[in-house]
CSV table of C-alpha atoms (C1' of nucleotides) in Angstrom, one decimal:
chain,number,residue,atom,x,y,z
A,155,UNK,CA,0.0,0.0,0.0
A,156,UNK,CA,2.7,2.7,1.0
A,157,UNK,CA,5.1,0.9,-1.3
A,158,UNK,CA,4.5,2.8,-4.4
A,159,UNK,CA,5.3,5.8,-2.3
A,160,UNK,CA,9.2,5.5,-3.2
A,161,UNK,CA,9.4,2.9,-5.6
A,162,UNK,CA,12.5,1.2,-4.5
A,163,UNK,CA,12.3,-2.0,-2.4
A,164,UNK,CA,12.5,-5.3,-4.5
A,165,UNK,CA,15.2,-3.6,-6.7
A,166,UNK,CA,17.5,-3.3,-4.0
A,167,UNK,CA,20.9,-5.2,-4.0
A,168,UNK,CA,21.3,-5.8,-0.6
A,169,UNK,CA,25.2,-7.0,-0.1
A,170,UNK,CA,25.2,-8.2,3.9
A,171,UNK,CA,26.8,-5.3,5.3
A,172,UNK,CA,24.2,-3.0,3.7
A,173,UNK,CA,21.5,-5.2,5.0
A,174,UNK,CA,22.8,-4.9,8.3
A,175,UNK,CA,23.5,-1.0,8.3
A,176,UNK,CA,20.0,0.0,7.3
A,177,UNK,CA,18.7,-2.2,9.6
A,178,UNK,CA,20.3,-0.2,12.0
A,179,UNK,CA,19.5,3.2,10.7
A,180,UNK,CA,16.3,2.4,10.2
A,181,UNK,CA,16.0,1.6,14.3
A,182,UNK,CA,17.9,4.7,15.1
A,183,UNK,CA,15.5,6.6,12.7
A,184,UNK,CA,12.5,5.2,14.4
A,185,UNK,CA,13.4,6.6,17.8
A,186,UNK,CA,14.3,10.1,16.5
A,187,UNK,CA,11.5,10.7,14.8
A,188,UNK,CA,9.2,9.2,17.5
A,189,UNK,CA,10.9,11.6,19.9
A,190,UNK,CA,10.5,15.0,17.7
A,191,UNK,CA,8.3,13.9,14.6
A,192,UNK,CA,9.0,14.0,10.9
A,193,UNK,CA,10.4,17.9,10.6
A,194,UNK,CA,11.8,18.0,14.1
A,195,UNK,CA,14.2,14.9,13.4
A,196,UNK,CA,17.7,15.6,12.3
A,197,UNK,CA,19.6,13.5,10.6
A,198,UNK,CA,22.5,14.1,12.9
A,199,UNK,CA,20.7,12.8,15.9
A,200,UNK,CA,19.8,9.4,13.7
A,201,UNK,CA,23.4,9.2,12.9
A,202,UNK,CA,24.6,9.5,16.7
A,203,UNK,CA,21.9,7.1,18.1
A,204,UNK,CA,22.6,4.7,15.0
A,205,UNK,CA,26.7,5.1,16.0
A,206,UNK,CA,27.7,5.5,11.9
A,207,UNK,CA,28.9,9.1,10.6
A,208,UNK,CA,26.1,11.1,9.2
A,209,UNK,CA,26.7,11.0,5.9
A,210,UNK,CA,26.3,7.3,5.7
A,211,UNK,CA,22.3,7.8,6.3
A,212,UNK,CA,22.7,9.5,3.5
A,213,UNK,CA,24.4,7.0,1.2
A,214,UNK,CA,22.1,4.4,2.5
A,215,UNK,CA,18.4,6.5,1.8
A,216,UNK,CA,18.5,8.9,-0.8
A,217,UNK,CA,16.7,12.0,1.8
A,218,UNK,CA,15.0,12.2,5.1
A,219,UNK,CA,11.7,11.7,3.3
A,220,UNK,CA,12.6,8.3,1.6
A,221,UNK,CA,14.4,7.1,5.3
A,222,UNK,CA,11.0,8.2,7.1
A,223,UNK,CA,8.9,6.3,4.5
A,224,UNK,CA,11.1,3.3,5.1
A,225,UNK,CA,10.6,3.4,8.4
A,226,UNK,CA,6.3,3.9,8.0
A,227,UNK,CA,7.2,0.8,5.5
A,228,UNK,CA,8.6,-1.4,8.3
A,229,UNK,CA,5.8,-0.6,11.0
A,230,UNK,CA,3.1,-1.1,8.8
A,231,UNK,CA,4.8,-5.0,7.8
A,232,UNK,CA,5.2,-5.1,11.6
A,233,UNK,CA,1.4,-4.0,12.1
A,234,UNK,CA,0.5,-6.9,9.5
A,235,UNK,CA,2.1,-10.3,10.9
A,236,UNK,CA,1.6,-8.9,14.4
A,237,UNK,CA,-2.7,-9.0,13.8
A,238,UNK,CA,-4.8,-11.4,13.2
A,239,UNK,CA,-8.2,-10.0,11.5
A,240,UNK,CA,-10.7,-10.7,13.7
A,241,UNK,CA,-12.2,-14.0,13.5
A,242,UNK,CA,-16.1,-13.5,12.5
A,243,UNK,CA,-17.1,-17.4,13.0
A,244,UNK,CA,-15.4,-17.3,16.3
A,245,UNK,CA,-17.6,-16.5,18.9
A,246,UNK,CA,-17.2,-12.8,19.8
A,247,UNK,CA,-15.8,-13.2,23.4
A,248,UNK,CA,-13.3,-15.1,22.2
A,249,UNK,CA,-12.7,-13.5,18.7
A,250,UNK,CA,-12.5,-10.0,21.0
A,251,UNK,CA,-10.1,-11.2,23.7
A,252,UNK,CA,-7.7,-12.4,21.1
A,253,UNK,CA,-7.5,-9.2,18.9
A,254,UNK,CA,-7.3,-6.7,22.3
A,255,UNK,CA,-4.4,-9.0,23.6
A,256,UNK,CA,-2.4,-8.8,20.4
A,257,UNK,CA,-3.0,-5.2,20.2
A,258,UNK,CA,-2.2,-4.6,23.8
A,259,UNK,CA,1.0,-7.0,22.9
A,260,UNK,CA,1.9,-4.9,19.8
A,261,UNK,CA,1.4,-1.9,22.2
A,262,UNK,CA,3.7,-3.3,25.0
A,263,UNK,CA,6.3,-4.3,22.3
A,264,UNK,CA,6.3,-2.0,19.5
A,265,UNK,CA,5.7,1.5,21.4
A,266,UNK,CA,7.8,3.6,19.0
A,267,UNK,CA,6.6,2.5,16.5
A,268,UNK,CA,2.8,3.0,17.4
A,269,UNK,CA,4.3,6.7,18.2
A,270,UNK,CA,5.8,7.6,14.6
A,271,UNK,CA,2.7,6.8,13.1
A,272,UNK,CA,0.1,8.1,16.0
A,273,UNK,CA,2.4,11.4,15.3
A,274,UNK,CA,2.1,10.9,11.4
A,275,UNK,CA,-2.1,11.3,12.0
A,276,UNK,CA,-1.7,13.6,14.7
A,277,UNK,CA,-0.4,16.1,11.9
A,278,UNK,CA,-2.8,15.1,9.3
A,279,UNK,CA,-1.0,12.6,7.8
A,280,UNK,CA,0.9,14.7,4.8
A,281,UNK,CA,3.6,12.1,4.1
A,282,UNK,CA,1.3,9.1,3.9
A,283,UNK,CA,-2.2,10.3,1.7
A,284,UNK,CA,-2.0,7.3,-0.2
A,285,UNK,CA,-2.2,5.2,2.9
A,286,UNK,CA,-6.0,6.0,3.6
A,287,UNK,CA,-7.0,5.7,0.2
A,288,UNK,CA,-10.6,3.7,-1.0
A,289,UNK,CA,-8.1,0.9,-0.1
A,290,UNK,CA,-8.1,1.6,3.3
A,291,UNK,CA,-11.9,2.2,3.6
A,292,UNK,CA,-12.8,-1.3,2.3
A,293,UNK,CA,-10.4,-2.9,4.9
A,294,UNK,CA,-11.9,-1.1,7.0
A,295,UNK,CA,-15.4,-1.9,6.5
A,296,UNK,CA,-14.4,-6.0,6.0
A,297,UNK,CA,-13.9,-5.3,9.9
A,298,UNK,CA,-17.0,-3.5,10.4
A,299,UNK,CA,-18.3,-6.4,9.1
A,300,UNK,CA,-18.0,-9.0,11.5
A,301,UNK,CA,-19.4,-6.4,14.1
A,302,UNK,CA,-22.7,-6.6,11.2
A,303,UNK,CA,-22.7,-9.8,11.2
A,304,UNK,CA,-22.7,-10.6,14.8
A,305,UNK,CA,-25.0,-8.2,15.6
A,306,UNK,CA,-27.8,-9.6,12.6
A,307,UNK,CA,-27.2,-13.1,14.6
A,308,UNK,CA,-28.4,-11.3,18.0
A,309,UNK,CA,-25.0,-12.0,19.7
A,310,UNK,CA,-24.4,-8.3,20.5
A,311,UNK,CA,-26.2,-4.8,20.3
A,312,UNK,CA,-27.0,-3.0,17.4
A,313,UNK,CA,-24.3,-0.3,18.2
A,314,UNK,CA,-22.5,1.2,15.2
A,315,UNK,CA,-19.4,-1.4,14.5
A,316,UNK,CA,-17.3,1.5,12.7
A,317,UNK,CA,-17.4,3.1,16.6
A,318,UNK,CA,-16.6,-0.4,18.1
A,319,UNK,CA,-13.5,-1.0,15.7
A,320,UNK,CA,-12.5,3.0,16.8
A,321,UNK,CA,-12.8,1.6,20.5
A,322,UNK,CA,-10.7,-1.0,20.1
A,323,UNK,CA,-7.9,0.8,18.5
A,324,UNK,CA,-7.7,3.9,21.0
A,325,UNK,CA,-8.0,2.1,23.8
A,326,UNK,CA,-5.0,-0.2,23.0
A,327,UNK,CA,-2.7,2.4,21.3
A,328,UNK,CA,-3.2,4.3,24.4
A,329,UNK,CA,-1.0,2.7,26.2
A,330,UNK,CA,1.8,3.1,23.4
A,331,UNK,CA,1.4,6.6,22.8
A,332,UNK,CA,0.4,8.5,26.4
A,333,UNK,CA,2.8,5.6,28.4
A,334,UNK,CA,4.4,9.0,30.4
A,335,UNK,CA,1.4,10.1,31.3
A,336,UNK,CA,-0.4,6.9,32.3
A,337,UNK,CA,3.0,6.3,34.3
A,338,UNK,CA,2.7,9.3,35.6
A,339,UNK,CA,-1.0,8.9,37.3
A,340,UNK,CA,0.1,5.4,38.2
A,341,UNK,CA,2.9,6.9,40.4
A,342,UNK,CA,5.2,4.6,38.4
A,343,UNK,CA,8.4,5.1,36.4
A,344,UNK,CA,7.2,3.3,33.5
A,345,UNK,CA,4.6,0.5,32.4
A,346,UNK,CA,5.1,-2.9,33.6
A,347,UNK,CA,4.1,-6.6,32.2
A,348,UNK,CA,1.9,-6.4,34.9
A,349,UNK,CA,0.0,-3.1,33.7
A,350,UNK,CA,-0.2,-4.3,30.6
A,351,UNK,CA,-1.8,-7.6,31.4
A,352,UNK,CA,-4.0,-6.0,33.9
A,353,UNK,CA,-5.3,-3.5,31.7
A,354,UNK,CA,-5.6,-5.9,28.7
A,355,UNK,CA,-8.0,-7.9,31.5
A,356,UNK,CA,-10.0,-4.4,32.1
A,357,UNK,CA,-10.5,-3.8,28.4
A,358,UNK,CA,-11.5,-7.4,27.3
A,359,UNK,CA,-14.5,-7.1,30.4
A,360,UNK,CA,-15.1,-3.7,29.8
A,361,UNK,CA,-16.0,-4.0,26.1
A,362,UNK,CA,-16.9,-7.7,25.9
A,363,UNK,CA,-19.7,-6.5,28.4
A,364,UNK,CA,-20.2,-3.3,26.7
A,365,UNK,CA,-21.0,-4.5,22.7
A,366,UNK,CA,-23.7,-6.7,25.1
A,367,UNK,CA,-22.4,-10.1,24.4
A,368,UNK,CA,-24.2,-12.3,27.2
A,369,UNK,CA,-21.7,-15.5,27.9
B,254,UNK,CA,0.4,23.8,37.9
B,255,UNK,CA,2.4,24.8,34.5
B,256,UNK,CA,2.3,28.3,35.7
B,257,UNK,CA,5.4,27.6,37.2
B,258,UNK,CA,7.3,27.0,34.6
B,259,UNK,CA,7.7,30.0,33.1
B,260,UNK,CA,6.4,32.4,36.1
B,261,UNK,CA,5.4,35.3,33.3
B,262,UNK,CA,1.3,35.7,33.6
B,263,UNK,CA,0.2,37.9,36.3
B,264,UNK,CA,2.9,39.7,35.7
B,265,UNK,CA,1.9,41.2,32.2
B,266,UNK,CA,1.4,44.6,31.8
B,267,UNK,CA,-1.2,44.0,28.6
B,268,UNK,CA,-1.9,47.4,26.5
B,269,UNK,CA,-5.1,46.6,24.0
B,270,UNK,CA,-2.9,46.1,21.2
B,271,UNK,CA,-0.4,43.4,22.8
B,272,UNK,CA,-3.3,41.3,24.4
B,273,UNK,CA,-5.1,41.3,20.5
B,274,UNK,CA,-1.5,40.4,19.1
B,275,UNK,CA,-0.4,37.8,21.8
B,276,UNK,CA,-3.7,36.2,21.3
B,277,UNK,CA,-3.3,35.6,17.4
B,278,UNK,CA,-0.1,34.8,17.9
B,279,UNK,CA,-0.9,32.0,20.6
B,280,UNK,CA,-4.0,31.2,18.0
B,281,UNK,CA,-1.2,30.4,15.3
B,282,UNK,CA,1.1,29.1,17.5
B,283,UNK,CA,-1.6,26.4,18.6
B,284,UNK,CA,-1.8,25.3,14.4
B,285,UNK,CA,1.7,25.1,14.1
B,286,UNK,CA,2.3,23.0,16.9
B,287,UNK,CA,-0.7,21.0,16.7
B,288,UNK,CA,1.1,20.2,12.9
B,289,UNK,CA,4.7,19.9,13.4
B,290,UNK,CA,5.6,19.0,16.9
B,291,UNK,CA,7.7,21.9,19.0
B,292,UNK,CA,10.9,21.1,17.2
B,293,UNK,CA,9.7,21.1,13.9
B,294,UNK,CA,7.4,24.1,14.2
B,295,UNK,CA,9.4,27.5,12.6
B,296,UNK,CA,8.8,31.0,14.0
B,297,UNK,CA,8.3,31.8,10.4
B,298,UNK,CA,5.7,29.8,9.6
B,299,UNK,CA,3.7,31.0,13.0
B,300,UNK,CA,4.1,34.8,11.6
B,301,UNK,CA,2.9,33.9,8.8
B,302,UNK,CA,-0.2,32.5,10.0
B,303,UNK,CA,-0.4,35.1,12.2
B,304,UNK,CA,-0.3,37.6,9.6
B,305,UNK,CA,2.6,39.6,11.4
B,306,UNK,CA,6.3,40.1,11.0
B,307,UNK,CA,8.6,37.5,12.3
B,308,UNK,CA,10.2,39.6,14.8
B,309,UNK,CA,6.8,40.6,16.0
B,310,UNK,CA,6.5,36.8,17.6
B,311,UNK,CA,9.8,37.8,19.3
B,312,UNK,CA,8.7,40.9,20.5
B,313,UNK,CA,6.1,39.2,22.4
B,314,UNK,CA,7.2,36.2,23.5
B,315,UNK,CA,10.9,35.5,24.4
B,316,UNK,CA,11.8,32.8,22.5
B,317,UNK,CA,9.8,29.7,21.3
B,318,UNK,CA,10.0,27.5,24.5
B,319,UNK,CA,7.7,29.9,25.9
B,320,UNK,CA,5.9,30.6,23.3
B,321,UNK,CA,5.1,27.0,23.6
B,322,UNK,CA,4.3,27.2,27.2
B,323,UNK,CA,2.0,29.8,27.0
B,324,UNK,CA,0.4,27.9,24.2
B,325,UNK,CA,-0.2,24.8,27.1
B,326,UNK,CA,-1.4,26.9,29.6
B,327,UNK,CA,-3.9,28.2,27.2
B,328,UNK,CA,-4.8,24.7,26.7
B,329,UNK,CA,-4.9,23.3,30.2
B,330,UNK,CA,-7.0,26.4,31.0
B,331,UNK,CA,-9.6,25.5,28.1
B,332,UNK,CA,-9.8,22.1,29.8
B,333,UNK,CA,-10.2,23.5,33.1
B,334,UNK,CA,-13.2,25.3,32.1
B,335,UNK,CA,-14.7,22.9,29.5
B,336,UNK,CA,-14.4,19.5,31.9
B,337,UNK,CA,-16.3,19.4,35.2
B,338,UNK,CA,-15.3,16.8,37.9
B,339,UNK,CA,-17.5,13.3,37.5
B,340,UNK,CA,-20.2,13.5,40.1
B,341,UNK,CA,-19.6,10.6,42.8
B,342,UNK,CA,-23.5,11.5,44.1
B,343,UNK,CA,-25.1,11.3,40.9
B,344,UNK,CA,-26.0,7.7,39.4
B,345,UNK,CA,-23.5,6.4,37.1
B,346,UNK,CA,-24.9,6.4,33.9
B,347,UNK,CA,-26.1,9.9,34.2
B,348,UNK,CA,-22.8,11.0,35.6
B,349,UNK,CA,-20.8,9.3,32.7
B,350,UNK,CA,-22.8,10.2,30.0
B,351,UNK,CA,-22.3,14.0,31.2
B,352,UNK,CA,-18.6,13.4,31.2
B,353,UNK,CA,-18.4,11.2,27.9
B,354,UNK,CA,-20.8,14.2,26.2
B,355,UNK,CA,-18.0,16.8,27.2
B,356,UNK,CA,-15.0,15.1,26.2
B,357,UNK,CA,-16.3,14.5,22.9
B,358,UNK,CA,-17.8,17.9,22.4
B,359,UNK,CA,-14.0,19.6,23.8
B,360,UNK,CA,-12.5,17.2,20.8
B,361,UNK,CA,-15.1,18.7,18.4
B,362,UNK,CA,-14.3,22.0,19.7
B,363,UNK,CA,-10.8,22.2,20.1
B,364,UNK,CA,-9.0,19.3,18.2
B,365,UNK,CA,-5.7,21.9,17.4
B,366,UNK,CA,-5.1,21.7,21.4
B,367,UNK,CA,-5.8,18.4,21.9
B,368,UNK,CA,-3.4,17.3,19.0
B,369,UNK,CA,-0.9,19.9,20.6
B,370,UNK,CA,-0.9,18.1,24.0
B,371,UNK,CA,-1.0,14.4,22.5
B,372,UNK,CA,2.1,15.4,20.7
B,373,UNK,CA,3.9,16.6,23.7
B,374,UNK,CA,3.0,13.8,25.8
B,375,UNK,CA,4.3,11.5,22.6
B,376,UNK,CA,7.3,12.7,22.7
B,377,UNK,CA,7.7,11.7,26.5
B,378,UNK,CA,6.6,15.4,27.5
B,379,UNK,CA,10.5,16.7,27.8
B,380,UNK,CA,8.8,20.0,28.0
B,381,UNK,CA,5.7,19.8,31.0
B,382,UNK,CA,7.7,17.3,33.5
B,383,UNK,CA,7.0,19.3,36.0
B,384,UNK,CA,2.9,19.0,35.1
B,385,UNK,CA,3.0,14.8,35.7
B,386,UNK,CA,4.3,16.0,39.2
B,387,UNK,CA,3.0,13.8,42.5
B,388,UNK,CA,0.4,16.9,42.5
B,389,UNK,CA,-1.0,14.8,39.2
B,390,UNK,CA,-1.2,11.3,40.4
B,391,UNK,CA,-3.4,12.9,43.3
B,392,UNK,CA,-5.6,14.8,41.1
B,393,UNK,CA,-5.6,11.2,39.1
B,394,UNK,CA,-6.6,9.2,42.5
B,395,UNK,CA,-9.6,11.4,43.0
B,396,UNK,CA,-10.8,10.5,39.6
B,397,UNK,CA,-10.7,6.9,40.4
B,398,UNK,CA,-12.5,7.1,44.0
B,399,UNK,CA,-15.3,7.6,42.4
B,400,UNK,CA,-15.2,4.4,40.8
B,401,UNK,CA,-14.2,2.6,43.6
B,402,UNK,CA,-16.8,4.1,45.5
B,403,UNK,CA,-19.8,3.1,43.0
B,404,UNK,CA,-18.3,-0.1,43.0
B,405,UNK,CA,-18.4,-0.8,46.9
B,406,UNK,CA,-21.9,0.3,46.4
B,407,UNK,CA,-22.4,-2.5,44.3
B,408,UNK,CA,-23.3,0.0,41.6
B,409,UNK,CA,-20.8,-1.1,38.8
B,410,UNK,CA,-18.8,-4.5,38.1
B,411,UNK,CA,-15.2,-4.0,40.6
B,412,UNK,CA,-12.7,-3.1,37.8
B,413,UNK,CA,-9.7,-1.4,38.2
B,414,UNK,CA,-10.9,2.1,38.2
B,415,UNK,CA,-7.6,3.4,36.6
B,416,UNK,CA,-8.4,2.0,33.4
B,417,UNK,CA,-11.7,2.6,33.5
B,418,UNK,CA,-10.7,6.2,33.4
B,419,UNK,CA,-7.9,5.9,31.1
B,420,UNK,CA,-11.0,4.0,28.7
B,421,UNK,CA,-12.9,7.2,29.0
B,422,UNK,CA,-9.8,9.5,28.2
B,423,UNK,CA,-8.1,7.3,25.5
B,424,UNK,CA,-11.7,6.7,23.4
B,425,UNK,CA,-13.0,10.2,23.4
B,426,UNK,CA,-9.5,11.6,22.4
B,427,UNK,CA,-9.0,9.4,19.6
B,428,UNK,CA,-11.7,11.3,17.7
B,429,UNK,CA,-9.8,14.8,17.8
B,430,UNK,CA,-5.9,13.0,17.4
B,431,UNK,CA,-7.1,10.6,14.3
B,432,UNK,CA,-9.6,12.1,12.6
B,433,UNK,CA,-7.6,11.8,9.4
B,434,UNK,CA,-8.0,7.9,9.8
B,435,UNK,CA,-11.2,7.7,11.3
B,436,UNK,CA,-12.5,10.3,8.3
B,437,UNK,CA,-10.8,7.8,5.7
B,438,UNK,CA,-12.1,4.5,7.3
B,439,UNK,CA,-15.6,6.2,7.3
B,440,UNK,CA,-15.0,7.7,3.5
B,441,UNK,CA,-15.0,11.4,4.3
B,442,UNK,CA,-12.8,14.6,4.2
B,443,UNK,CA,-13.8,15.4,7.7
B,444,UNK,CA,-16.0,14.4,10.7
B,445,UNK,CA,-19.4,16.4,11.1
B,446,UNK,CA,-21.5,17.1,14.0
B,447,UNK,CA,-23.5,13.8,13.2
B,448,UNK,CA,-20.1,11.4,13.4
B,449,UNK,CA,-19.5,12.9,16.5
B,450,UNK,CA,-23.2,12.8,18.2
B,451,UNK,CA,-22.8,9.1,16.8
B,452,UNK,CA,-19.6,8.4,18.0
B,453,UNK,CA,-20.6,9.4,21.4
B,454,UNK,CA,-23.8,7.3,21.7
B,455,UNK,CA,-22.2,4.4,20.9
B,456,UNK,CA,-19.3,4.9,23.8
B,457,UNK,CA,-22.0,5.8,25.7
B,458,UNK,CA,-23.5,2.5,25.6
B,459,UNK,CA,-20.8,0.8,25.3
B,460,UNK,CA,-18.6,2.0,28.4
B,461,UNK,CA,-22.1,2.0,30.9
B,462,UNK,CA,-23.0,-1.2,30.6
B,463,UNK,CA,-19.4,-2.4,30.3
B,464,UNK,CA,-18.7,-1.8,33.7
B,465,UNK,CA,-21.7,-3.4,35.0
B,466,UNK,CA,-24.0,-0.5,35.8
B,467,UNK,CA,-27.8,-2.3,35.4
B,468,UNK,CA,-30.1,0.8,34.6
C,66,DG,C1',31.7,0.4,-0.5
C,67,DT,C1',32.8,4.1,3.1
C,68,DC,C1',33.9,8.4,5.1
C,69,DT,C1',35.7,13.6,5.1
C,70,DA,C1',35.0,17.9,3.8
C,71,DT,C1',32.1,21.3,2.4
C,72,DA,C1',28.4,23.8,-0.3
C,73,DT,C1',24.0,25.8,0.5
C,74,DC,C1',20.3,27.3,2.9
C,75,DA,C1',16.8,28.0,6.6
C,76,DC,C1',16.5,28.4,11.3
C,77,DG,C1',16.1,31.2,15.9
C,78,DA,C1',17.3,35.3,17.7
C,79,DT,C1',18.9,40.3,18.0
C,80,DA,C1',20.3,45.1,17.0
C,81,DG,C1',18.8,49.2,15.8
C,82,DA,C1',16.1,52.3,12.6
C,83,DC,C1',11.6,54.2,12.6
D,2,DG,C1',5.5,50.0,20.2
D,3,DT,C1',6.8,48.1,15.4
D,4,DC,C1',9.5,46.5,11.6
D,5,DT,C1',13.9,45.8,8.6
D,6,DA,C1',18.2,44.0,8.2
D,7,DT,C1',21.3,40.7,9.6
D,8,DC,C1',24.1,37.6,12.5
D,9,DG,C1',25.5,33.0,13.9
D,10,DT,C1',24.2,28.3,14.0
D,11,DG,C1',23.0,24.1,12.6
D,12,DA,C1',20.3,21.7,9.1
D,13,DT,C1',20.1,18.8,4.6
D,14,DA,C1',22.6,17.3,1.1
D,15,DT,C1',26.6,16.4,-2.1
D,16,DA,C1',31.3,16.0,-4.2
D,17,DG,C1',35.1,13.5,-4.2
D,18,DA,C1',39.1,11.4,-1.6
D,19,DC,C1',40.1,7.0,0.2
DNA sequence: GTCTATATCACGATAGAC
DNA sequence: GTCTATCGTGATATAGAC
């Protein structure tokens, strides 16, 4: 989907210590632009954190631009064989507690990378228009669906699924995104497995309960 | 509570013209954060939006750290006055659905603040440490008594109050921080009065009955 | 394939004329 | 109180030596 963005993927060489190096740079370049977006990252600071001189981001990506979209590239590959679609024969309590754990897991183990792209939205989503193309709306209504379809059998409320599926991603990016301040009203440092599995437990009741699925 | 950091308020002289000027300054400010983060927002670009001369900004506000600051304050003074406390006397579903309705409605209102804070707090909130002080996690505990007490009343299902409110926070939000994607996953440019009266029936339902309140 | 040196420009901030 | 001109810094990006 974001791939035709900047055209350059399968028609890369890739001799080892390439691979290697843009793997790094491509960590390194996560992190900074987590930290201060896409205009407030410098390629200096990627360099430092990635430990290679800064000129060698640039022989590796072509521009900050191309490096960011790389990076949107590898989150969104991450996104995909991290989540499951939701599973519409399943029955919903079980369908619901699955998806809201791997999301909560994704959240626990991929927080920067929720972060570059939360940011990416937060400023309207410039660098990625293509993304949320008609594309993306008919993904997003094959999840809708299953919400329909449960709802039709009398296994939940008629509530709007589009709202439910909205539920289900803020409440579980949350955690990613506004960790500091979640910390912070926890009186804690930062998030712990504990926290995560606790609120993972809270969620799964909360909405189970909430879409009025009846055990 | 941020007043602290940059102890300049009280203490402002404020001739007609400068409180007109700071106030479209802080009003352009509040875009250009809300688009590119503190680091990557440019003085420039806030005097142009502001329709003044660059050195104007500087004339007015010392450098862009506090420029930034003031631009919170404004914010956390908006919230202030648009959020009223949840009411531990009234019943639960009438108190939520009060504090649910004026969530939503301050991210209909004033989405260019709420992106502003989200961005900060992204970022791991370099800028406002002093605002998640232990003066927060009281404020936080307050929030959550009112849980616990509806749940020793038997009133609502006994989970963890904390994220129960951190539900409420993260669901409403989401609708002023991702409108982009929720607009694209619901086929429009933008979200209308109707998507957000929607949006806030269904977490309406959704969140009351998911903690166990029984009409 | 890798790194040093540097061109070019936009940034935040200020000095001083009006 | 307001604006113009400009300074110094640090940014992206590239040319070319190794």
């Amino acid at each position: 989907m974001l791939m035709e963005i900047g055209s350059h993927r399968a028609d890369k060489p890739g001799g080892r210590i390439r691979q290697k190096n843009e793997q790094i740079i491509i960590a390194a370049a996560e992190a900074e632009f987590a930290a201060n977006g896409f205009k407030g990252a410098t390629m200096n600071n990627i360099a430092l954190k990635a430990g290679l001189p800064k000129s060698n981001i640039h022989y590796y990506f072509k521009n900050k631009l191309q490096l960011y979209i790389e990076v949107l590239i590898n989150i969104i590959d991450l996104w995909d064989n991290a989540l499951n679609e939701l599973d519409a024969d399943s029955e919903p309590a079980a369908a619901l507690r699955e998806y809201i754990a791997a999301k909560m897991r994704f959240s626990r183990e991929y927080p920067l990378a929720s972060r570059v792209f939360a940011k990416e939205i937060l400023s309207g989503a410039p660098r990625i228009k293509q993304y949320f193309s008609s594309e993306y709306r008919e993904w997003f209504l094959r999840k809708t669906d299953v919400f329909s379809k449960w709802a039709q059998q009398g296994k939940i409320d008629p509530i709007d699924p589009a709202h439910i599926v909205f539920l289900l991603w803020s409440s579980t990016q949350h955690y990613a995104d506004f960790e500091v301040q979640i910390a912070a009203a926890l009186g804690k440092k930062s998030l712990s497995k504990k926290d995560f599995d606790e609120a993972t437990d809270a969620l799964t009741k909360i909405i189970i309960r909430g879409i009025g699925y009846q055990g």
